[in-house]
mmCIF file of C-alpha atoms in Angstrom:
data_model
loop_
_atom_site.group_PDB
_atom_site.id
_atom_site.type_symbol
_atom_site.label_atom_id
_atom_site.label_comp_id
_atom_site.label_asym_id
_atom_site.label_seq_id
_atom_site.Cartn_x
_atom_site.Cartn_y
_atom_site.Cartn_z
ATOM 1 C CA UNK A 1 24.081 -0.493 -0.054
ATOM 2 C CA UNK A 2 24.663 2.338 2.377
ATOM 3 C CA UNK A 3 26.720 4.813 0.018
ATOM 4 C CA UNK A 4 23.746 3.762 -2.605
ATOM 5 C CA UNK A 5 21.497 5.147 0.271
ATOM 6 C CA UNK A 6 24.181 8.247 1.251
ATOM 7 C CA UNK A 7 24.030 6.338 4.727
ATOM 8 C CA UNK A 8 27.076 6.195 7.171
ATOM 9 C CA UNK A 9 26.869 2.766 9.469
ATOM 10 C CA UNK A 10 26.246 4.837 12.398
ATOM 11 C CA UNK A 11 22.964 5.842 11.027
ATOM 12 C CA UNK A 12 22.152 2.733 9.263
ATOM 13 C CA UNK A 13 22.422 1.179 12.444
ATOM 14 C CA UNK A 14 20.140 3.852 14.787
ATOM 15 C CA UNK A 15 17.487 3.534 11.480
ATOM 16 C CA UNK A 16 17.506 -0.495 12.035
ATOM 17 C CA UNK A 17 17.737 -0.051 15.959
ATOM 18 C CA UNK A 18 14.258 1.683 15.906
ATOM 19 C CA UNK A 19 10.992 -0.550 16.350
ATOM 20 C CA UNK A 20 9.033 -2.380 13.373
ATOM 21 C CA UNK A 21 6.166 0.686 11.939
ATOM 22 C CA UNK A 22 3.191 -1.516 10.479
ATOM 23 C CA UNK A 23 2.123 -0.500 7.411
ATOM 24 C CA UNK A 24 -1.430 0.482 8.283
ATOM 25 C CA UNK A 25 0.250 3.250 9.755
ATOM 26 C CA UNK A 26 0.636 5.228 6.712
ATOM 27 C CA UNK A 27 -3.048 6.142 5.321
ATOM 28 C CA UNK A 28 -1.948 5.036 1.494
ATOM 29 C CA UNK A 29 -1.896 1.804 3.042
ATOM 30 C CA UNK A 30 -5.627 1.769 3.777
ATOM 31 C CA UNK A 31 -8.070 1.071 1.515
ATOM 32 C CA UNK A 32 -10.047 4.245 -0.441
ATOM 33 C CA UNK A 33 -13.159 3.374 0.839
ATOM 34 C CA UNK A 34 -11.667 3.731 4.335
ATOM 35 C CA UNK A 35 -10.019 7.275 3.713
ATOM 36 C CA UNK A 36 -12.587 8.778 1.762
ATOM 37 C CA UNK A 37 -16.254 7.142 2.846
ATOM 38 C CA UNK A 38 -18.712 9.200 0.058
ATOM 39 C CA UNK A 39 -16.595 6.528 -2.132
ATOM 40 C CA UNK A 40 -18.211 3.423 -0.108
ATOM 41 C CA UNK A 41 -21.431 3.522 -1.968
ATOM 42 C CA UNK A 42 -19.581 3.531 -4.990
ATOM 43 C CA UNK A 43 -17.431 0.617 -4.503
ATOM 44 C CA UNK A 44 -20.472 -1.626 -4.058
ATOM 45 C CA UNK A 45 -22.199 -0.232 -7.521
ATOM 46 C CA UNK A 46 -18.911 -0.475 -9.342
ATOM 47 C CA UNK A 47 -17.921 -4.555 -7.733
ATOM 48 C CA UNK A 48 -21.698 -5.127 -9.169
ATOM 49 C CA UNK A 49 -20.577 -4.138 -12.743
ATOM 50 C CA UNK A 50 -17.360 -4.773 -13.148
ATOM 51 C CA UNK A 51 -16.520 -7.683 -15.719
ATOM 52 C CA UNK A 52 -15.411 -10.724 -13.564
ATOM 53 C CA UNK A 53 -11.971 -12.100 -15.148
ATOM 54 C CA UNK A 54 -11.587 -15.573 -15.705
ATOM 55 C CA UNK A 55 -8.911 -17.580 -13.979
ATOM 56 C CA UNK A 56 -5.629 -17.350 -16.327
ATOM 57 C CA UNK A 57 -6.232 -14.318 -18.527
ATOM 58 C CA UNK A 58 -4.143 -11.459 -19.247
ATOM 59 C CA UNK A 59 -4.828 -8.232 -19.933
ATOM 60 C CA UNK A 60 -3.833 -6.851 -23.476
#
């Protein structure tokens, strides 16, 4: 896996050493309304319209 990842051990090891980053620390993680608020009043309009999918189907 390291030469896949053009690590050497050394550095694979440093990379691993280093503390756990949540993921809610990168802003793709959070949600659009959250980044970009003029979209909040557009979330609740589109969740009123949306069609609501029945358990078990698939998309085509």
């Amino acid at each position: 896996m390291l030469k896949k990842l053009g690590l050497s051990a050394e550095e694979f090891q440093k990379i691993m050493a280093n503390p756990p980053v949540s993921h809610y620390a990168f802003d793709y993680e959070k949600p659009l309304d959250i980044r970009y608020p003029v979209l909040k009043p557009i979330k609740k309009i589109y969740r009123a319209i949306k069609p609501v999918k029945k358990r078990g189907e698939t998309k085509l």
